[in-house]
């Protein structure tokens, strides 16, 4: 049972992720872009952040960098949701401090398996 | 656990349509010379989102198609490729294509991928023309290990040397080892190497000094181990050796991008035509059965219902022990009730109201496409986009407006050369405006083109037998001719309009919405179409009239005037139809009870009132016994349990609970066989 | 009209006890004959008040009434069957019927002289009329004998369809 922050500008993706994670017994908070996510993260502690890369206002990479600046989020697992299997996007994520990635498209089971990796 | 993803489909469709609208808007707004980076980003993100969602929900064809768009857009946003009108056109056509694919998905139809396939080839042609600076995104991350060994004999030996900063990526070695333990059913041994650990005082607790040695005593696949450590590949040195190997092979696992051969130069299969705009029919606006409502409207509704409940309970209490002394309280309560009900009604109607921008937004694209294909220069100006109207009315007014705008561009605005010759600016202007006026919404479509050619119209009408030769018609009457069925002055039936089925259908559609359309024009200067629509379909402003024992409702919008007359002004024509002389025209008299076959005592005409009504430019005078009040009536369907009745458009329930029928003026006029308009000149008053 | 609903309730429960497959019919009197309609189609029974006439409608369509906000047409069954007209009296009732057609549901009322009873009729008991193919025979599903007298069962979908 963890508190997860799900960030994606696509409502259908957010809904799917939220539904899947809640079904597995987790608590989910949603945000539609990086700046909203950052505000939420500052206001409450979460155990895991799942974020899309391409979003308006603040993209996933920026969000990750900003989160890592917050004392509470130095070690929090942050997973990037990326459709790009290209190495450079993953590199960008890593250098921003991301823990890992999930490649889109993914199905609910893949999502759950992956977050198990970081939630233990 | 398998989750049914179809519950998210509807949201995906809706956000995709929004994304497509955003893409289209962005593409239309784009300055090709100096494109705004933020606009390009918006367009990119829309395509990217759709690709992601489509992939997630299994809509492979959409995902594949959107992928090429995204690839191209990515090049543009990173500056590797310049925008061009050709690309803009291609993208706009693709937006139409994706819309079509989405609609297909929504309706469950078989996907027609021919267009998508064609367009995809065009994209690929463009993409293969230049090898962009970066490696194309077909890079596949492959962990190439020098030794291809699937299983490590009896197990593996892993030396895990994390970088000091590993923890700061949120990764935790212990978690990974736990996964490893799961994978090998606990058959492993692990020991820690603390050599790197500094003296306590100089230790930074956020650093990972420890190094681990793990021995896995089960023959699991190498790929399983790789997967567990895949995220930390760059943040740690991971030395994996199969057990039983004497020499320690130091394999540093690194991602190796595959060398990409630039795609073969393909000859462009379809040169992107410069002049060809995206002429595909813009997808018809989906008539959706759901509506988005702002929270404020809902809150205000809740408040009003609250007040209604209070008033009801007050009246209820009053009713329990009522005596005549409390009649004033009762009246106050009823006044309060009326107030609450009216507010509630307005509030509810507002929920169905949406800004007309939803339908206006189609037009920039339309104007662009049409003007390109006709080689005309047109500037579209829109105002009043925030004017609100009923959602259903809005969905139904779209097509008539499209027709009118096409008309303006096709017939109204002249070719640039002609305009210059006439001393006008080369670029014609089409102005759209919308505003509220006395309980209606008014939509104006104005152009500064050539105006209506009354001579041509009259001639065509004579040719089509609509008007007799030598008839003397006023300018208004001539303008009105364009709304007759089968009428068109276009010499060549162009693809766009001029098929002659347009204007009468436009007028009929507008009449079906209880609205009206007028045209005014000045030769050489331009034309103006004014559409008036009621704010809602379910409610009508009605005039109650008494005819015999029954009460009928006339739509207020159709009433010209009411006359109480003496016998003198009625003339009898041909022995059976009465005609009223109204200033300079003759208006046929219609007896409702005759036409409706309702028994009634005939009143002498002097005691009756004539209500002059107008529809489609035709006037008739209906004989009624009395004029009763005017009120807003709620339109109830007669067809639901009965069937369509000529002359009646619906029914309503009066205050006393009885049913009153609403007269369909247009149908009544037809039934009466009266035609005041197209008459030969002899009937015109001298 | 609560006695009727009581009758309907008791009849329904007794039918279920018997174990025979039956249909239930509400019957009413017209011109001395007893007619029956499938009870599942009966929505309610009202007294007769006036109706608003519909222009150019057949004579047997009396008009429409307001039934809690819905516009419901009323048919005079006597006129539908070309029987002699009578004055409406205190016993005259309107049986509001609701039927399901391929076009959806339709609610209509029929004016009858008086309500009679509710009967259980075993399915399949209805006999063909042998009346031939005249206009009225379309409205009749069959004849059945209940307690030694004849009940004419009505075919509602045809009855309530107004030909153009």
Coordinates of N, CA and C in Angstrom, one line a residue, chain A residues 8-13 15-17 19-21 23-24 52-57 68 73-79 81-91 94 97-102 104-109 112 114-120, chain B residues 1-5 7-9 11-13 15 38 41 44-46 48-49 51-58 70 74 77 134 136-137 139-141 167-172 175-176 178-179 205-207 226-235 255:
Chain A
X8 N 0.4 12.7 -16.0 CA 0.3 12.5 -17.5 C -0.7 13.5 -18.0
X9 N -0.4 14.2 -19.2 CA -1.4 15.1 -19.6 C -2.6 14.5 -20.3
X10 N -2.5 13.2 -20.5 CA -3.6 12.5 -21.1 C -4.5 11.9 -20.1
X11 N -5.8 12.3 -20.1 CA -6.7 11.9 -19.1 C -6.9 10.4 -19.1
X12 N -7.0 9.9 -20.3 CA -7.3 8.4 -20.4 C -6.1 7.6 -19.8
X13 N -4.9 8.1 -20.0 CA -3.7 7.4 -19.4 C -3.8 7.5 -17.9
X15 N -6.3 7.9 -16.0 CA -7.4 7.1 -15.5 C -7.0 5.6 -15.5
X16 N -6.4 5.2 -16.5 CA -6.0 3.8 -16.6 C -5.0 3.4 -15.5
X17 N -4.0 4.3 -15.4 CA -2.9 4.1 -14.4 C -3.5 4.1 -13.0
X19 N -6.6 3.6 -12.0 CA -7.5 2.5 -11.8 C -6.7 1.3 -11.5
X20 N -5.7 1.0 -12.3 CA -4.9 -0.1 -12.1 C -4.2 -0.2 -10.7
X21 N -3.6 1.0 -10.4 CA -2.9 1.0 -9.1 C -3.8 1.0 -7.9
X23 N -6.6 -0.5 -7.9 CA -7.1 -1.9 -7.8 C -6.1 -2.8 -7.1
X24 N -4.8 -2.4 -7.1 CA -3.8 -3.2 -6.4 C -3.7 -2.7 -5.0
X52 N 4.9 11.0 -17.2 CA 5.0 11.0 -18.6 C 6.2 12.0 -18.9
X53 N 6.8 11.9 -20.0 CA 7.8 12.8 -20.4 C 7.3 14.1 -21.0
X54 N 6.5 13.9 -22.1 CA 6.0 15.1 -22.8 C 4.7 15.7 -22.2
X55 N 4.9 16.8 -21.6 CA 3.7 17.5 -21.0 C 3.8 19.0 -21.1
X56 N 2.7 19.7 -21.1 CA 2.9 21.1 -21.2 C 3.3 21.7 -19.8
X57 N 3.6 22.9 -19.7 CA 4.0 23.6 -18.5 C 5.3 23.2 -17.9
X68 N 14.2 16.1 -7.4 CA 15.4 15.7 -6.8 C 16.0 16.8 -5.9
X73 N 12.6 14.2 -1.5 CA 12.5 13.4 -2.7 C 13.8 13.0 -3.3
X74 N 14.8 13.1 -2.5 CA 16.2 12.7 -3.0 C 16.2 11.2 -3.4
X75 N 15.5 10.4 -2.6 CA 15.7 9.0 -2.9 C 14.4 8.3 -3.3
X76 N 13.3 9.1 -3.5 CA 12.0 8.6 -3.9 C 12.1 8.0 -5.3
X77 N 11.6 6.8 -5.5 CA 11.6 6.2 -6.9 C 10.8 7.1 -7.8
X78 N 11.4 7.5 -8.9 CA 10.7 8.2 -9.9 C 10.8 7.5 -11.2
X79 N 9.7 7.1 -11.8 CA 9.7 6.3 -13.0 C 9.1 7.2 -14.2
X81 N 7.5 7.5 -17.8 CA 6.7 6.8 -18.8 C 7.1 7.3 -20.2
X82 N 7.7 6.5 -20.9 CA 8.2 7.0 -22.2 C 7.8 6.1 -23.4
X83 N 7.4 6.7 -24.5 CA 7.1 5.9 -25.6 C 8.4 5.7 -26.5
X84 N 9.4 6.4 -26.1 CA 10.6 6.3 -26.9 C 11.4 5.2 -26.4
X85 N 11.8 4.2 -27.2 CA 12.7 3.2 -26.8 C 14.1 3.6 -27.1
X86 N 14.2 4.9 -27.6 CA 15.5 5.4 -28.0 C 16.4 5.6 -26.7
X87 N 17.6 5.3 -26.8 CA 18.5 5.4 -25.7 C 18.6 6.8 -25.2
X88 N 18.6 7.8 -26.1 CA 18.9 9.2 -25.6 C 17.8 9.7 -24.6
X89 N 16.5 9.3 -24.8 CA 15.5 9.7 -23.9 C 15.7 9.1 -22.5
X90 N 16.1 7.9 -22.6 CA 16.4 7.2 -21.3 C 17.5 7.9 -20.6
X91 N 18.6 8.2 -21.4 CA 19.7 8.9 -20.8 C 19.3 10.2 -20.2
X94 N 17.7 9.5 -16.9 CA 18.7 9.1 -15.9 C 19.5 10.3 -15.4
X97 N 18.0 12.3 -13.0 CA 17.8 11.6 -11.6 C 16.7 10.6 -11.6
X98 N 16.2 10.2 -12.7 CA 15.1 9.2 -12.6 C 15.6 7.9 -12.2
X99 N 14.7 7.1 -11.6 CA 15.1 5.8 -11.1 C 15.1 4.8 -12.3
X100 N 14.1 4.9 -13.1 CA 14.0 4.0 -14.2 C 12.9 4.4 -15.1
X101 N 12.4 3.5 -16.0 CA 11.4 3.9 -16.9 C 10.4 2.8 -17.2
X102 N 9.3 3.1 -17.7 CA 8.3 2.2 -18.3 C 8.0 2.6 -19.7
X104 N 6.0 3.0 -23.0 CA 4.6 2.9 -23.5 C 4.6 2.3 -24.9
X105 N 3.6 1.6 -25.3 CA 2.4 1.3 -24.5 C 2.7 0.1 -23.5
X106 N 2.0 0.2 -22.4 CA 2.1 -0.9 -21.5 C 0.7 -1.3 -21.0
X107 N 0.6 -2.5 -20.6 CA -0.7 -2.9 -20.1 C -0.7 -2.9 -18.6
X108 N -1.9 -2.9 -18.0 CA -1.9 -2.8 -16.6 C -1.0 -3.8 -15.8
X109 N -0.9 -5.0 -16.3 CA -0.1 -6.0 -15.7 C 1.4 -5.6 -15.7
X112 N 2.0 -3.0 -13.1 CA 2.0 -3.5 -11.7 C 3.4 -4.2 -11.5
X114 N 6.2 -3.7 -12.9 CA 7.3 -2.7 -12.8 C 7.3 -2.0 -11.5
X115 N 6.1 -1.5 -11.0 CA 6.2 -0.8 -9.8 C 6.6 -1.7 -8.6
X116 N 6.3 -2.9 -8.8 CA 6.7 -3.9 -7.7 C 8.3 -3.8 -7.5
X117 N 8.9 -3.6 -8.6 CA 10.4 -3.5 -8.6 C 10.9 -2.4 -7.6
X118 N 10.1 -1.3 -7.6 CA 10.6 -0.2 -6.8 C 9.9 -0.1 -5.4
X119 N 8.8 -0.8 -5.3 CA 8.1 -0.7 -4.1 C 8.4 -1.9 -3.2
X120 N 9.1 -2.9 -3.7 CA 9.5 -4.0 -2.9 C 8.4 -5.0 -2.7
Chain B
X1 N -4.3 -10.3 -12.5 CA -5.5 -9.4 -12.5 C -5.6 -8.8 -13.9
X2 N -6.7 -9.0 -14.6 CA -6.8 -8.4 -15.9 C -7.8 -7.3 -15.9
X3 N -7.5 -6.2 -16.3 CA -8.4 -5.0 -16.2 C -9.0 -4.8 -17.6
X4 N -10.2 -4.5 -17.6 CA -10.9 -4.2 -18.9 C -10.6 -2.8 -19.2
X5 N -9.8 -2.6 -20.3 CA -9.4 -1.2 -20.6 C -10.4 -0.5 -21.4
X7 N -13.2 0.6 -20.6 CA -13.8 1.7 -19.8 C -13.1 3.0 -20.0
X8 N -11.9 3.0 -20.5 CA -11.2 4.2 -20.6 C -11.2 4.7 -22.1
X9 N -11.8 3.9 -22.9 CA -11.8 4.3 -24.4 C -12.5 5.6 -24.6
X11 N -13.0 8.2 -22.8 CA -12.1 9.4 -22.5 C -11.0 9.5 -23.5
X12 N -10.5 8.4 -23.9 CA -9.4 8.5 -24.9 C -9.9 9.1 -26.2
X13 N -11.1 8.7 -26.6 CA -11.6 9.3 -27.9 C -11.8 10.8 -27.7
X15 N -10.4 12.9 -25.6 CA -9.2 13.7 -25.5 C -8.5 13.7 -26.9
X38 N 6.3 27.1 -29.3 CA 5.3 26.6 -28.4 C 4.2 26.0 -29.2
X41 N 5.3 22.7 -30.3 CA 5.3 21.8 -29.2 C 3.9 21.2 -28.9
X44 N 3.1 18.7 -31.5 CA 3.8 17.5 -31.2 C 3.2 16.7 -30.1
X45 N 2.9 17.4 -29.0 CA 2.4 16.7 -27.8 C 1.1 16.0 -28.1
X46 N 0.3 16.7 -28.9 CA -1.0 16.1 -29.3 C -0.8 14.8 -30.0
X48 N 1.8 13.0 -30.0 CA 2.5 12.0 -29.1 C 1.6 11.4 -28.1
X49 N 0.7 12.2 -27.5 CA -0.3 11.6 -26.6 C -1.2 10.6 -27.3
X51 N -0.5 8.8 -29.8 CA 0.2 7.6 -30.1 C 0.3 6.8 -28.9
X52 N 0.6 7.4 -27.8 CA 0.8 6.6 -26.5 C -0.5 6.0 -26.1
X53 N -1.6 6.7 -26.2 CA -2.9 6.2 -25.8 C -3.3 5.1 -26.7
X54 N -3.2 5.3 -28.0 CA -3.6 4.3 -29.0 C -2.8 3.0 -28.8
X55 N -1.5 3.2 -28.5 CA -0.8 2.0 -28.3 C -1.2 1.2 -27.0
X56 N -1.5 2.0 -26.0 CA -1.9 1.4 -24.7 C -3.2 0.7 -24.9
X57 N -4.1 1.3 -25.6 CA -5.4 0.6 -25.7 C -5.6 -0.3 -26.9
X58 N -4.4 -0.6 -27.5 CA -4.4 -1.6 -28.6 C -4.9 -1.1 -29.9
X70 N 4.5 11.9 -35.5 CA 5.3 12.3 -34.3 C 6.8 12.4 -34.7
X74 N 8.8 15.8 -34.4 CA 9.9 15.8 -33.5 C 11.1 16.5 -34.2
X77 N 10.4 20.1 -34.3 CA 10.5 20.9 -33.1 C 12.0 21.0 -32.6
X134 N 20.6 13.4 -36.2 CA 20.6 12.4 -35.2 C 20.3 11.1 -35.7
X136 N 18.2 8.0 -36.4 CA 16.7 8.0 -36.4 C 16.2 7.2 -35.2
X137 N 15.0 7.5 -34.9 CA 14.5 6.9 -33.6 C 14.2 5.4 -33.7
X139 N 16.4 3.5 -33.3 CA 17.5 2.9 -32.5 C 16.9 1.9 -31.6
X140 N 17.5 0.8 -31.6 CA 17.0 -0.2 -30.6 C 18.2 -0.4 -29.6
X141 N 17.7 -0.4 -28.4 CA 18.7 -0.6 -27.3 C 19.0 -2.0 -27.3
X167 N 22.2 5.8 -5.0 CA 21.0 5.9 -4.3 C 20.2 7.2 -4.7
X168 N 20.9 8.2 -5.2 CA 20.2 9.4 -5.5 C 19.3 9.3 -6.8
X169 N 19.4 8.1 -7.4 CA 18.4 7.9 -8.5 C 17.2 7.2 -8.0
X170 N 17.1 7.0 -6.7 CA 16.0 6.4 -6.1 C 16.1 4.9 -6.2
X171 N 17.1 4.4 -6.8 CA 17.3 2.9 -6.8 C 17.9 2.4 -5.5
X172 N 17.5 1.2 -5.2 CA 17.9 0.7 -3.9 C 18.4 -0.8 -4.2
X175 N 16.5 -3.8 -2.9 CA 15.3 -4.2 -3.6 C 15.6 -5.2 -4.7
X176 N 16.7 -4.8 -5.4 CA 17.1 -5.6 -6.6 C 17.6 -7.0 -6.2
X178 N 16.5 -8.5 -3.6 CA 15.3 -9.2 -3.2 C 14.6 -9.8 -4.4
X179 N 14.6 -9.1 -5.5 CA 14.0 -9.6 -6.7 C 14.8 -10.8 -7.2
X205 N 26.2 10.0 4.4 CA 25.1 8.9 4.5 C 24.3 8.7 3.2
X206 N 24.4 9.7 2.3 CA 23.6 9.6 1.1 C 24.4 8.9 0.0
X207 N 25.6 8.5 0.3 CA 26.4 7.8 -0.7 C 26.4 6.3 -0.5
X226 N 19.6 -9.5 -16.2 CA 19.7 -8.2 -16.9 C 18.5 -7.3 -16.6
X227 N 17.4 -7.9 -16.6 CA 16.1 -7.1 -16.4 C 16.1 -6.5 -15.0
X228 N 16.6 -7.3 -14.1 CA 16.5 -6.8 -12.7 C 17.4 -5.5 -12.5
X229 N 18.5 -5.6 -13.2 CA 19.5 -4.5 -13.0 C 19.4 -3.5 -14.2
X230 N 18.4 -3.6 -15.0 CA 18.5 -2.7 -16.2 C 18.5 -1.2 -15.9
X231 N 17.9 -0.8 -14.9 CA 17.8 0.6 -14.6 C 19.2 1.2 -14.1
X232 N 20.0 0.3 -13.5 CA 21.2 0.9 -12.9 C 22.4 0.6 -13.8
X233 N 22.2 0.1 -15.0 CA 23.3 -0.2 -15.8 C 24.4 0.8 -15.9
X234 N 23.9 2.1 -16.0 CA 24.9 3.2 -16.1 C 25.4 3.7 -14.7
X235 N 24.7 3.2 -13.7 CA 25.2 3.8 -12.4 C 25.9 2.7 -11.6
X255 N 24.9 -0.4 -23.5 CA 23.9 -0.4 -24.6 C 24.7 0.0 -25.9

